[in-house]
CSV table of C-alpha atoms in Angstrom, one decimal:
chain,number,residue,atom,x,y,z
A,20,MET,CA,56.8,-38.1,165.5
A,21,GLU,CA,57.9,-36.4,162.4
A,22,THR,CA,61.7,-35.9,161.7
A,23,SER,CA,60.9,-32.3,160.3
A,24,THR,CA,59.9,-31.2,163.8
A,25,VAL,CA,63.3,-32.3,165.3
A,26,GLN,CA,65.0,-29.0,164.7
A,27,GLN,CA,62.3,-26.9,166.1
A,28,GLN,CA,62.1,-29.1,169.1
A,29,GLU,CA,65.8,-28.8,169.6
A,30,GLN,CA,65.5,-25.0,170.0
A,31,LEU,CA,62.7,-25.5,172.4
A,32,PHE,CA,64.6,-28.0,174.5
A,33,GLN,CA,67.6,-25.7,174.6
A,34,LYS,CA,65.4,-22.9,175.9
A,35,PHE,CA,63.9,-25.1,178.5
A,36,GLU,CA,67.4,-26.2,179.7
A,37,SER,CA,68.5,-22.5,180.0
A,38,TYR,CA,65.4,-21.4,181.8
A,39,SER,CA,66.0,-19.8,185.2
A,40,PHE,CA,64.0,-21.8,187.4
A,41,ASP,CA,65.9,-20.5,190.5
A,42,ALA,CA,64.7,-17.0,189.8
A,43,ASP,CA,61.0,-18.0,189.3
A,44,ALA,CA,59.2,-17.4,192.6
A,45,ASN,CA,56.1,-19.5,191.5
A,46,PHE,CA,58.2,-22.4,190.5
A,47,GLN,CA,60.1,-22.4,193.7
A,48,ALA,CA,56.9,-22.2,195.8
A,49,GLY,CA,55.7,-25.4,194.1
A,50,MET,CA,59.0,-27.0,194.5
A,51,LYS,CA,58.6,-27.0,198.3
A,52,SER,CA,55.8,-29.7,198.1
A,53,ILE,CA,57.7,-31.7,195.5
A,54,ILE,CA,60.7,-31.9,197.7
A,55,GLY,CA,58.5,-32.7,200.7
A,56,ASN,CA,56.8,-35.5,198.9
A,57,ALA,CA,60.2,-37.0,197.7
A,58,GLN,CA,61.8,-36.8,201.2
A,59,ASN,CA,62.1,-40.5,201.8
A,60,LYS,CA,63.3,-41.3,198.2
A,61,SER,CA,66.7,-41.9,196.8
A,62,ALA,CA,68.9,-39.0,195.5
A,63,GLN,CA,68.1,-40.2,191.9
A,64,GLU,CA,64.5,-40.2,192.5
A,65,GLN,CA,64.5,-36.8,194.0
A,66,LYS,CA,66.5,-35.6,191.1
A,67,ASP,CA,63.9,-37.1,188.8
A,68,ALA,CA,61.1,-35.4,190.7
A,69,VAL,CA,62.7,-32.1,190.5
A,70,GLU,CA,63.4,-32.5,186.7
A,71,LYS,CA,59.8,-33.6,186.1
A,72,ALA,CA,58.5,-30.7,188.1
A,73,LYS,CA,60.5,-28.4,185.9
A,74,TYR,CA,59.1,-29.9,182.8
A,75,PHE,CA,55.5,-29.6,184.2
A,76,TYR,CA,56.0,-26.0,185.1
A,77,TYR,CA,57.6,-25.1,181.8
A,78,SER,CA,55.2,-27.0,179.8
A,79,ARG,CA,52.1,-25.3,181.6
A,80,PHE,CA,53.3,-21.8,181.9
A,81,VAL,CA,56.0,-21.1,179.3
A,82,GLN,CA,55.7,-23.4,176.4
A,83,SER,CA,54.5,-27.0,176.2
A,84,PHE,CA,56.6,-29.8,174.9
A,85,ASP,CA,56.7,-33.6,175.0
A,86,TYR,CA,58.8,-34.9,178.0
A,87,ASN,CA,59.6,-38.1,176.4
A,88,GLN,CA,60.8,-36.5,173.3
A,89,TYR,CA,62.9,-34.2,175.4
A,90,GLN,CA,64.5,-37.2,177.2
A,91,ALA,CA,65.1,-38.8,173.8
A,92,TRP,CA,66.7,-35.6,172.6
A,93,ARG,CA,68.9,-35.5,175.7
A,94,GLN,CA,69.9,-39.1,175.4
A,95,LEU,CA,70.6,-38.7,171.6
A,96,LYS,CA,72.8,-35.7,172.3
A,97,ALA,CA,74.8,-37.6,174.8
A,98,ALA,CA,75.1,-40.5,172.4
A,99,THR,CA,75.9,-38.6,169.3
A,100,SER,CA,78.8,-36.8,171.0
A,101,ILE,CA,80.4,-40.3,171.3
A,102,ASP,CA,79.7,-41.9,168.0
A,103,GLN,CA,79.3,-38.9,165.7
A,104,ASP,CA,82.3,-40.0,163.6
A,105,GLU,CA,80.7,-43.3,163.0
A,106,SER,CA,77.3,-42.1,161.8
A,107,GLN,CA,78.7,-39.3,159.7
A,108,GLY,CA,80.6,-39.9,156.4
A,109,SER,CA,78.9,-43.0,155.1
A,110,SER,CA,75.3,-43.4,154.4
A,111,ALA,CA,73.1,-45.5,156.7
A,112,PRO,CA,74.6,-48.9,157.2
A,113,SER,CA,73.1,-51.4,154.7
A,114,SER,CA,72.9,-54.1,157.3
A,115,THR,CA,70.1,-52.3,159.2
A,116,PRO,CA,67.2,-54.7,159.2
A,117,ALA,CA,64.2,-53.4,157.5
A,118,ALA,CA,61.7,-54.0,160.3
A,119,PRO,CA,63.2,-56.2,162.8
A,120,ILE,CA,60.4,-58.0,164.8
A,121,VAL,CA,61.6,-58.5,168.4
A,122,ASP,CA,59.9,-61.3,170.2
A,123,GLU,CA,57.8,-59.7,172.9
A,124,THR,CA,59.0,-61.8,175.7
A,125,ILE,CA,62.6,-60.6,175.0
A,126,ALA,CA,61.6,-57.0,174.9
A,127,GLU,CA,60.0,-57.4,178.2
A,128,GLU,CA,63.0,-59.1,179.8
A,129,SER,CA,65.3,-56.5,178.5
A,130,GLN,CA,63.1,-53.8,179.9
A,131,SER,CA,62.6,-55.2,183.3
A,132,SER,CA,66.3,-56.0,183.7
A,133,SER,CA,67.1,-52.3,183.2
A,134,THR,CA,64.5,-51.1,185.7
A,135,ALA,CA,66.8,-51.1,188.7
A,136,ALA,CA,69.0,-48.4,187.4
A,137,ASP,CA,66.4,-46.3,185.6
A,138,PRO,CA,62.8,-47.2,186.3
A,139,THR,CA,61.4,-44.7,183.8
A,140,TYR,CA,63.1,-45.5,180.6
A,141,PRO,CA,63.6,-49.0,179.3
A,142,LYS,CA,67.1,-49.9,178.0
A,143,SER,CA,65.9,-49.9,174.4
A,144,PHE,CA,64.3,-46.3,174.7
A,145,GLN,CA,67.5,-44.5,173.5
A,146,GLU,CA,67.8,-46.8,170.6
A,147,ILE,CA,64.2,-46.3,169.8
A,148,CYS,CA,64.6,-42.5,169.9
A,149,GLU,CA,67.7,-42.6,167.7
A,150,LEU,CA,65.8,-44.6,165.2
A,151,ILE,CA,62.9,-42.2,165.3
A,152,ALA,CA,65.2,-39.2,164.8
A,153,SER,CA,66.9,-40.8,161.8
A,154,GLY,CA,63.6,-42.0,160.3
A,155,LYS,CA,64.4,-45.7,160.6
A,156,PRO,CA,61.9,-48.5,161.4
A,157,ILE,CA,61.7,-49.1,165.1
A,158,PRO,CA,62.5,-52.5,166.4
A,159,GLY,CA,60.4,-53.9,169.2
A,160,ILE,CA,57.4,-52.7,167.5
A,161,ARG,CA,55.5,-55.8,166.5
A,162,GLN,CA,53.6,-55.7,163.2
A,163,ILE,CA,50.1,-56.6,164.3
A,164,PRO,CA,48.0,-57.7,161.3
A,165,ASN,CA,44.9,-55.6,160.8
A,166,ASN,CA,42.6,-58.7,160.9
A,167,LEU,CA,39.4,-59.5,162.5
A,168,ALA,CA,39.0,-62.6,164.7
A,169,GLU,CA,37.9,-65.8,163.1
A,170,GLY,CA,35.2,-67.7,164.8
A,171,THR,CA,31.8,-66.7,166.0
A,172,PRO,CA,31.5,-63.9,168.6
A,173,SER,CA,30.0,-65.0,171.9
A,174,GLU,CA,26.2,-64.6,172.6
A,175,ALA,CA,25.3,-62.6,175.7
A,176,LYS,CA,24.3,-65.1,178.4
A,177,LEU,CA,23.8,-62.8,181.5
A,178,ALA,CA,20.5,-60.8,181.7
A,179,PRO,CA,21.2,-57.1,181.8
A,180,LYS,CA,21.9,-56.2,185.4
A,181,LEU,CA,20.4,-53.1,187.0
A,182,LYS,CA,23.0,-50.6,187.8
A,183,PRO,CA,23.3,-49.8,191.6
A,184,TRP,CA,21.7,-46.4,191.0
A,185,GLU,CA,18.8,-48.0,189.0
A,186,LYS,CA,18.3,-50.4,191.8
A,187,LYS,CA,18.1,-47.7,194.4
A,188,LYS,CA,15.8,-45.6,192.2
A,189,ALA,CA,13.5,-48.5,191.8
A,190,GLY,CA,13.7,-49.0,195.5
A,191,SER,CA,12.6,-45.5,196.4
A,192,ALA,CA,9.9,-45.7,193.8
A,193,GLU,CA,8.3,-48.8,195.2
A,194,GLU,CA,9.7,-51.0,197.9
A,195,SER,CA,8.0,-54.2,197.0
A,196,VAL,CA,9.2,-54.1,193.4
A,197,VAL,CA,12.8,-53.5,194.4
A,198,GLU,CA,13.0,-56.9,196.3
A,199,SER,CA,12.1,-58.9,193.3
A,200,ILE,CA,14.4,-56.8,191.1
A,201,THR,CA,17.4,-57.1,193.4
A,202,SER,CA,17.0,-60.7,194.0
A,203,SER,CA,16.8,-61.5,190.4
A,204,ALA,CA,19.7,-59.4,189.7
A,205,ASP,CA,21.7,-61.0,192.5
A,206,ALA,CA,20.8,-64.5,191.1
A,207,THR,CA,22.6,-63.7,187.9
A,208,ALA,CA,25.7,-62.5,189.7
B,12,MET,CA,44.0,-55.1,201.4
B,13,PHE,CA,45.9,-53.9,198.4
B,14,ALA,CA,46.4,-56.0,195.2
B,15,LYS,CA,49.0,-54.9,192.7
B,16,HIS,CA,49.5,-56.1,189.2
B,17,ARG,CA,52.4,-55.2,186.9
B,18,THR,CA,51.6,-54.7,183.1
B,19,THR,CA,55.3,-55.0,182.3
B,20,GLY,CA,56.5,-52.8,179.4
B,21,TYR,CA,53.1,-51.1,179.2
B,22,ASN,CA,51.8,-47.9,180.8
B,23,GLY,CA,48.3,-48.3,182.0
B,24,TYR,CA,45.6,-46.0,180.9
B,25,ALA,CA,42.1,-47.2,182.0
B,26,LEU,CA,39.4,-54.5,185.2
B,27,ALA,CA,39.9,-54.1,181.6
B,28,VAL,CA,43.1,-52.1,181.2
B,29,ALA,CA,44.1,-50.3,178.1
B,30,THR,CA,47.8,-49.7,177.8
B,31,ALA,CA,50.4,-48.2,175.5
B,32,SER,CA,54.1,-48.9,175.3
B,33,ASN,CA,56.7,-46.2,175.6
B,34,PHE,CA,54.3,-43.8,177.2
B,35,GLY,CA,52.1,-43.6,174.1
B,36,LEU,CA,55.0,-42.1,172.3
B,37,VAL,CA,55.5,-44.9,169.8
B,38,GLY,CA,54.8,-48.6,169.7
B,39,ASN,CA,52.2,-51.2,170.4
B,40,GLY,CA,49.1,-51.2,172.7
B,41,ARG,CA,47.8,-54.0,174.7
B,42,LEU,CA,44.4,-54.7,176.2
B,43,HIS,CA,44.7,-56.6,179.5
B,44,ILE,CA,41.7,-58.5,180.8
B,45,LEU,CA,42.3,-59.0,184.4
B,46,ASN,CA,40.6,-61.1,186.9
B,47,VAL,CA,40.5,-60.1,190.6
B,48,GLY,CA,39.9,-62.9,193.0
B,49,ALA,CA,40.6,-64.1,196.5
B,50,GLY,CA,44.0,-65.7,197.1
B,51,PRO,CA,45.7,-67.2,200.3
B,52,ALA,CA,47.2,-63.8,201.2
B,53,GLY,CA,44.4,-61.5,200.2
B,54,GLU,CA,43.3,-60.5,196.7
B,55,VAL,CA,45.2,-61.5,193.7
B,56,ILE,CA,45.0,-60.3,190.2
B,57,ASN,CA,45.4,-62.7,187.3
B,58,THR,CA,45.7,-62.0,183.6
B,59,GLU,CA,42.7,-63.7,181.9
B,60,ARG,CA,43.6,-62.6,178.4
B,61,VAL,CA,45.8,-60.0,176.5
B,62,PHE,CA,45.2,-58.6,173.0
B,63,ASP,CA,47.9,-56.7,171.2
B,64,THR,CA,47.3,-53.8,169.0
B,65,GLN,CA,49.5,-51.9,166.5
B,66,ASP,CA,49.0,-48.6,168.3
B,67,GLY,CA,48.7,-47.5,172.0
B,68,LEU,CA,45.3,-47.8,173.6
B,69,PHE,CA,44.0,-44.9,175.5
B,70,ASP,CA,40.6,-45.9,176.9
B,71,VAL,CA,38.4,-49.0,177.2
B,72,CYS,CA,34.7,-49.6,178.0
B,73,TRP,CA,32.7,-52.8,178.5
B,74,SER,CA,29.8,-53.4,176.2
B,75,GLU,CA,26.4,-53.0,177.8
B,76,VAL,CA,24.8,-55.8,175.8
B,77,ASN,CA,27.4,-58.5,175.9
B,78,GLU,CA,29.5,-59.3,179.1
B,79,ASN,CA,32.3,-60.7,177.1
B,80,GLN,CA,32.7,-57.7,174.8
B,81,LEU,CA,34.4,-54.3,175.1
B,82,VAL,CA,35.5,-51.5,173.0
B,83,THR,CA,38.9,-49.7,172.9
B,84,ALA,CA,40.1,-46.3,171.8
B,85,SER,CA,43.5,-46.2,170.0
B,86,GLY,CA,46.3,-43.7,169.2
B,87,ASP,CA,45.9,-44.3,165.5
B,88,GLY,CA,42.4,-43.1,165.4
B,89,SER,CA,40.8,-46.6,165.3
B,90,ILE,CA,38.2,-48.1,167.5
B,91,LYS,CA,38.1,-51.9,168.0
B,92,LEU,CA,35.4,-54.2,169.5
B,93,TRP,CA,36.8,-57.2,171.2
B,94,ASP,CA,35.3,-60.5,172.3
B,95,THR,CA,37.1,-62.2,175.2
B,96,THR,CA,36.1,-65.7,174.0
B,97,LEU,CA,38.1,-65.1,170.8
B,98,ALA,CA,41.9,-64.8,170.7
B,99,ASP,CA,44.2,-62.4,169.1
B,100,PHE,CA,42.1,-60.1,167.0
B,101,PRO,CA,39.1,-57.8,167.4
B,102,ILE,CA,35.7,-58.7,166.0
B,103,GLN,CA,35.2,-55.1,164.6
B,104,ASN,CA,37.5,-52.4,163.6
B,105,TRP,CA,36.4,-48.9,162.7
B,106,HIS,CA,38.7,-46.2,161.4
B,107,GLU,CA,37.1,-42.9,160.8
B,108,HIS,CA,38.8,-40.5,163.3
B,109,GLN,CA,41.7,-38.6,161.9
B,110,ARG,CA,43.6,-38.4,165.1
B,111,GLU,CA,44.0,-40.1,168.5
B,112,VAL,CA,40.7,-41.4,170.0
B,113,PHE,CA,40.8,-40.5,173.8
B,114,SER,CA,37.6,-41.9,175.1
B,115,VAL,CA,34.9,-44.5,174.4
B,116,ASN,CA,31.6,-44.7,176.4
B,117,TRP,CA,28.7,-47.1,176.0
B,118,ASN,CA,25.2,-45.9,176.1
B,119,LEU,CA,23.9,-46.8,179.6
B,120,VAL,CA,20.1,-46.5,178.9
B,121,ARG,CA,19.4,-47.7,175.5
B,122,LYS,CA,22.6,-49.8,175.4
B,123,ASP,CA,22.6,-50.0,171.7
B,124,SER,CA,25.3,-47.6,170.8
B,125,PHE,CA,28.6,-46.0,172.1
B,126,LEU,CA,30.4,-42.7,171.7
B,127,SER,CA,34.0,-41.9,170.8
B,128,ALA,CA,35.9,-38.7,171.4
B,129,SER,CA,38.9,-37.7,169.4
B,130,TRP,CA,41.7,-35.2,169.0
B,131,ASP,CA,40.3,-34.5,165.7
B,132,ASN,CA,37.7,-32.3,167.5
B,133,THR,CA,34.8,-34.5,166.7
B,134,ILE,CA,32.5,-37.1,168.6
B,135,LYS,CA,31.2,-40.0,166.8
B,136,LEU,CA,28.2,-42.3,167.5
B,137,TRP,CA,28.5,-45.9,166.7
B,138,SER,CA,26.5,-49.0,166.7
B,139,GLN,CA,28.4,-52.3,166.9
B,140,ASN,CA,26.3,-53.7,164.0
B,141,SER,CA,27.1,-50.8,161.7
B,142,PRO,CA,30.3,-50.7,159.5
B,143,GLN,CA,30.2,-46.9,159.6
B,144,SER,CA,29.6,-44.4,162.3
B,145,LEU,CA,25.9,-43.3,162.7
B,146,GLN,CA,26.6,-39.6,163.4
B,147,THR,CA,29.4,-37.1,163.8
B,148,PHE,CA,29.1,-34.2,166.2
B,149,LYS,CA,31.1,-31.1,165.5
B,150,GLY,CA,31.3,-28.0,167.7
B,151,HIS,CA,34.5,-28.2,169.8
B,152,SER,CA,37.3,-26.1,168.5
B,153,HIS,CA,40.0,-28.4,170.1
B,154,CYS,CA,40.7,-32.0,171.0
B,155,VAL,CA,37.7,-33.7,172.5
B,156,TYR,CA,39.0,-35.6,175.5
B,157,ALA,CA,35.8,-37.3,176.6
B,158,ALA,CA,32.2,-37.8,175.7
B,159,MET,CA,29.9,-39.4,178.3
B,160,TRP,CA,26.3,-40.6,178.2
B,161,SER,CA,24.0,-39.4,180.9
B,162,PRO,CA,23.0,-42.3,183.0
B,163,HIS,CA,19.5,-40.9,183.1
B,164,SER,CA,18.6,-40.3,179.4
B,165,PRO,CA,18.7,-42.4,176.3
B,166,SER,CA,20.0,-39.6,174.1
B,167,LEU,CA,21.8,-36.9,176.2
B,168,PHE,CA,25.6,-36.9,176.6
B,169,ALA,CA,28.2,-34.4,177.7
B,170,SER,CA,31.6,-33.8,176.3
B,171,CYS,CA,34.8,-31.9,177.4
B,172,SER,CA,37.6,-30.4,175.4
B,173,GLY,CA,40.9,-28.6,175.1
B,174,ASP,CA,38.8,-25.5,174.2
B,175,HIS,CA,38.1,-25.3,177.9
B,176,THR,CA,34.4,-25.9,177.5
B,177,VAL,CA,31.9,-28.7,178.4
B,178,LYS,CA,29.1,-29.2,175.8
B,179,LEU,CA,25.8,-30.9,176.2
B,180,TRP,CA,24.3,-32.8,173.2
B,181,ASP,CA,21.2,-34.6,172.3
B,182,THR,CA,21.7,-37.3,169.6
B,183,ASN,CA,18.5,-35.9,167.9
B,184,SER,CA,20.4,-32.7,167.1
B,185,PRO,CA,23.6,-32.2,165.3
B,186,ALA,CA,24.6,-29.0,167.3
B,187,PRO,CA,25.3,-28.8,171.1
B,188,VAL,CA,22.3,-27.9,173.1
B,189,GLN,CA,24.5,-26.1,175.7
B,190,THR,CA,28.0,-24.9,176.1
B,191,ILE,CA,29.6,-24.2,179.5
B,192,LEU,CA,33.0,-22.3,179.8
B,193,ALA,CA,34.0,-24.8,182.4
B,194,HIS,CA,37.6,-24.1,183.3
B,195,GLY,CA,40.5,-21.7,182.6
B,196,ASN,CA,42.4,-24.4,180.9
B,197,GLU,CA,41.8,-27.7,179.0
B,198,VAL,CA,39.1,-30.0,180.4
B,199,LEU,CA,40.4,-33.5,180.3
B,200,THR,CA,37.7,-35.5,181.9
B,201,LEU,CA,34.1,-35.5,183.0
B,202,ASP,CA,31.5,-37.8,184.5
B,203,TRP,CA,27.8,-37.7,185.4
B,204,ASN,CA,26.5,-38.0,188.9
B,205,LYS,CA,24.5,-41.2,188.9
B,206,TYR,CA,22.0,-40.0,191.6
B,207,GLN,CA,21.4,-36.4,190.6
B,208,ASP,CA,20.0,-36.0,187.1
B,209,HIS,CA,21.7,-32.7,186.2
B,210,THR,CA,25.0,-32.9,187.9
B,211,VAL,CA,28.3,-33.5,186.1
B,212,VAL,CA,31.8,-33.3,187.5
B,213,THR,CA,34.8,-32.1,185.4
B,214,GLY,CA,38.6,-32.2,185.9
B,215,SER,CA,41.1,-29.8,184.2
B,216,VAL,CA,44.6,-29.0,183.5
B,217,ASP,CA,44.0,-26.1,185.9
B,218,HIS,CA,44.4,-28.7,188.7
B,219,THR,CA,40.8,-28.3,189.8
B,220,ILE,CA,37.6,-30.4,189.8
B,221,LYS,CA,34.3,-28.7,189.4
B,222,VAL,CA,30.8,-29.8,190.2
B,223,TRP,CA,28.1,-28.5,187.8
B,224,ASP,CA,24.3,-28.3,187.8
B,225,LEU,CA,23.6,-28.2,184.1
B,226,ARG,CA,20.6,-26.0,184.7
B,227,ARG,CA,22.9,-23.4,186.1
B,228,PRO,CA,25.7,-23.2,183.6
B,229,ASP,CA,27.0,-19.6,184.7
B,230,ARG,CA,28.7,-21.0,187.7
B,231,GLU,CA,29.9,-24.2,189.3
B,232,LEU,CA,28.2,-25.6,192.4
B,233,ASN,CA,31.7,-26.5,193.9
B,234,CYS,CA,35.3,-26.3,193.0
B,235,LEU,CA,37.5,-28.9,194.6
B,236,ARG,CA,41.2,-28.1,195.0
B,237,GLY,CA,44.0,-30.3,196.1
B,238,HIS,CA,45.6,-31.9,193.1
B,239,GLU,CA,49.0,-30.4,192.3
B,240,TYR,CA,48.9,-31.0,188.6
B,241,ALA,CA,46.4,-31.6,185.8
B,242,VAL,CA,43.4,-33.8,186.7
B,243,ARG,CA,43.3,-36.6,184.2
B,244,LYS,CA,40.2,-38.6,185.2
B,245,VAL,CA,37.1,-38.1,187.3
B,246,LYS,CA,34.6,-40.8,188.2
B,247,CYS,CA,31.4,-40.5,190.1
B,248,SER,CA,30.7,-43.5,192.4
B,249,PRO,CA,27.9,-45.8,191.1
B,250,HIS,CA,27.0,-46.4,194.7
B,251,SER,CA,26.8,-42.9,196.2
B,252,GLY,CA,25.8,-39.5,194.9
B,253,SER,CA,28.2,-37.7,197.0
B,254,LEU,CA,31.5,-39.8,196.2
B,255,VAL,CA,33.9,-38.9,193.4
B,256,ALA,CA,37.3,-40.2,192.6
B,257,SER,CA,40.0,-38.4,190.6
B,258,THR,CA,43.4,-39.2,189.2
B,259,SER,CA,46.2,-36.7,188.4
B,260,TYR,CA,49.5,-36.2,186.9
B,261,ASP,CA,50.6,-35.4,190.5
B,262,MET,CA,50.8,-39.2,190.8
B,263,THR,CA,47.8,-39.6,193.2
B,264,MET,CA,44.2,-40.7,193.2
B,265,ARG,CA,42.1,-38.7,195.4
B,266,MET,CA,38.4,-39.1,196.6
B,267,TRP,CA,36.0,-36.3,197.5
B,268,ASP,CA,32.7,-35.8,199.2
B,269,ILE,CA,31.1,-33.4,196.7
B,270,THR,CA,28.3,-32.5,199.2
B,271,THR,CA,30.8,-31.0,201.5
B,272,GLY,CA,33.7,-30.4,199.2
B,273,ASP,CA,36.1,-32.3,201.4
B,274,MET,CA,39.0,-34.4,200.1
B,275,ILE,CA,38.6,-37.6,202.0
B,276,GLU,CA,41.3,-39.9,200.6
B,277,ILE,CA,44.8,-39.7,199.0
B,278,HIS,CA,46.1,-42.9,197.3
B,279,ASP,CA,49.8,-42.1,196.7
B,280,ALA,CA,51.3,-45.5,196.1
B,281,HIS,CA,51.7,-45.0,192.3
B,282,THR,CA,55.1,-43.7,191.3
B,283,GLU,CA,54.0,-42.2,188.0
B,284,PHE,CA,51.2,-40.3,186.5
B,285,VAL,CA,47.9,-41.9,187.5
B,286,LEU,CA,45.6,-42.0,184.5
B,287,GLY,CA,42.7,-44.3,185.2
B,288,VAL,CA,40.3,-45.0,188.1
B,289,ASP,CA,37.0,-46.9,188.4
B,290,PHE,CA,34.6,-48.1,191.0
B,291,ASN,CA,33.7,-51.8,191.2
B,292,LEU,CA,30.0,-51.8,190.1
B,293,TYR,CA,29.4,-55.0,192.3
B,294,ARG,CA,31.7,-54.7,195.3
B,295,ASP,CA,30.8,-51.3,196.4
B,296,ARG,CA,34.0,-50.4,198.4
B,297,GLU,CA,36.5,-51.5,195.8
B,298,ILE,CA,38.5,-49.2,193.6
B,299,ALA,CA,40.9,-49.9,190.7
B,300,THR,CA,43.6,-47.5,189.5
B,301,CYS,CA,46.2,-47.6,186.7
B,302,ALA,CA,49.3,-45.6,186.1
B,303,TRP,CA,52.3,-44.9,183.9
B,304,ASP,CA,54.3,-47.0,186.5
B,305,GLU,CA,52.9,-50.0,184.6
B,306,SER,CA,50.8,-51.0,187.7
B,307,VAL,CA,47.2,-51.6,188.4
B,308,HIS,CA,46.2,-51.2,192.1
B,309,VAL,CA,42.9,-52.8,193.3
B,310,PHE,CA,42.0,-51.9,196.9
B,311,THR,CA,39.5,-50.6,199.4
B,312,PRO,CA,40.2,-46.9,200.2
B,313,ARG,CA,40.5,-46.0,203.9
B,314,CYS,CA,37.5,-43.7,203.6
B,315,LEU,CA,35.3,-46.6,202.6
B,316,MET,CA,36.4,-49.1,205.2
């Protein structure tokens, strides 16, 4: 994501939030099935389902946008209203690590521990989006060297198996042939 | 019987499963090689190996010439060939596409090459032994979401695109041999019927699945309605000419009898967009699905019990 698009996106997101879904008959018709599907779900899940439906509808019929970026924007908006004073004034904190490499198991743990409250977005998601918005390196992204594997690639050991449709074709062509083909194919299984 | 596997932190795209963290927005990808076997309480899925990548992975395809090898499509435009007997890194890495690679597909007849389809509007032909692509096919005016070999011909393949069309190509010609205006919206997926030479099935953002006889491009044979949002993946059964599975952003996998047009199954156990589905080639009633809920489901659908 490029930071130059952030402002355009902001306008788009604001338009989406002010769209009158209640007055849109097509949307309301679709909503019935969404609510029906979410009947046995928790209030939060129902809320999520409605919000997602709005996104889908708006994206398809009004103007498309990225739901994850919208979420990020919303979370960022909520966050910046709290620590705006901190981030303004001085330049970026010099203590920010250049490209922190977070151990993968730690990243997974922190994600799964947050799943109970908000299954869709991991705890670090907001932090990641703030970093994207400010153009800083994103922690948790491991730097994977662009290497090729050392060692000798394997040699194929299994004889090519006939696909199921090739077996059936061979079968319909000549029945005596298919027996030998399928038995040899099965033998390699 | 219903085996679940969680690919924690990664959202499943394609039982090799290609995944991307943070919904493909930013972050790493991971290729999961999973082993489905019998356990004391039914089927269990074990992770045999994982490979990490710099960018999200959107598709994966097993090699047709080596049972240990497979190729992946990556968000950064790269294509990687992996050998499951070697740890950590791919054995080949190609980077020619300018944008996301959305599908990879191995030639089923000659088995010596594979195709990649990219958001840079092109399709490329590759041989695993060649450091550069063999050929580039230009013709689509929007993202190409899939390019799939005919199971009946060594050189024929079909592609689908955000330009609403399906194109038929022959590797002997740089231009498409046929163009079908297939849907009223982006065509995200297509597959060939394995038992009828000229039949392809397409899925679109317009929520529908269409069955086509390529000899009659003016009109579809059948239009299957039921999905409530964009259709992300369609797969024709390798075991039956009438069975098709589809996945959608409506969080379901559905199955269809294309001879009658009936929807015969709805799998709604995923809690997020379902992106991938495939039939087990060797156990003819088994299906695997993967979704953005970071889960893989392996099961026998009710309609096949």
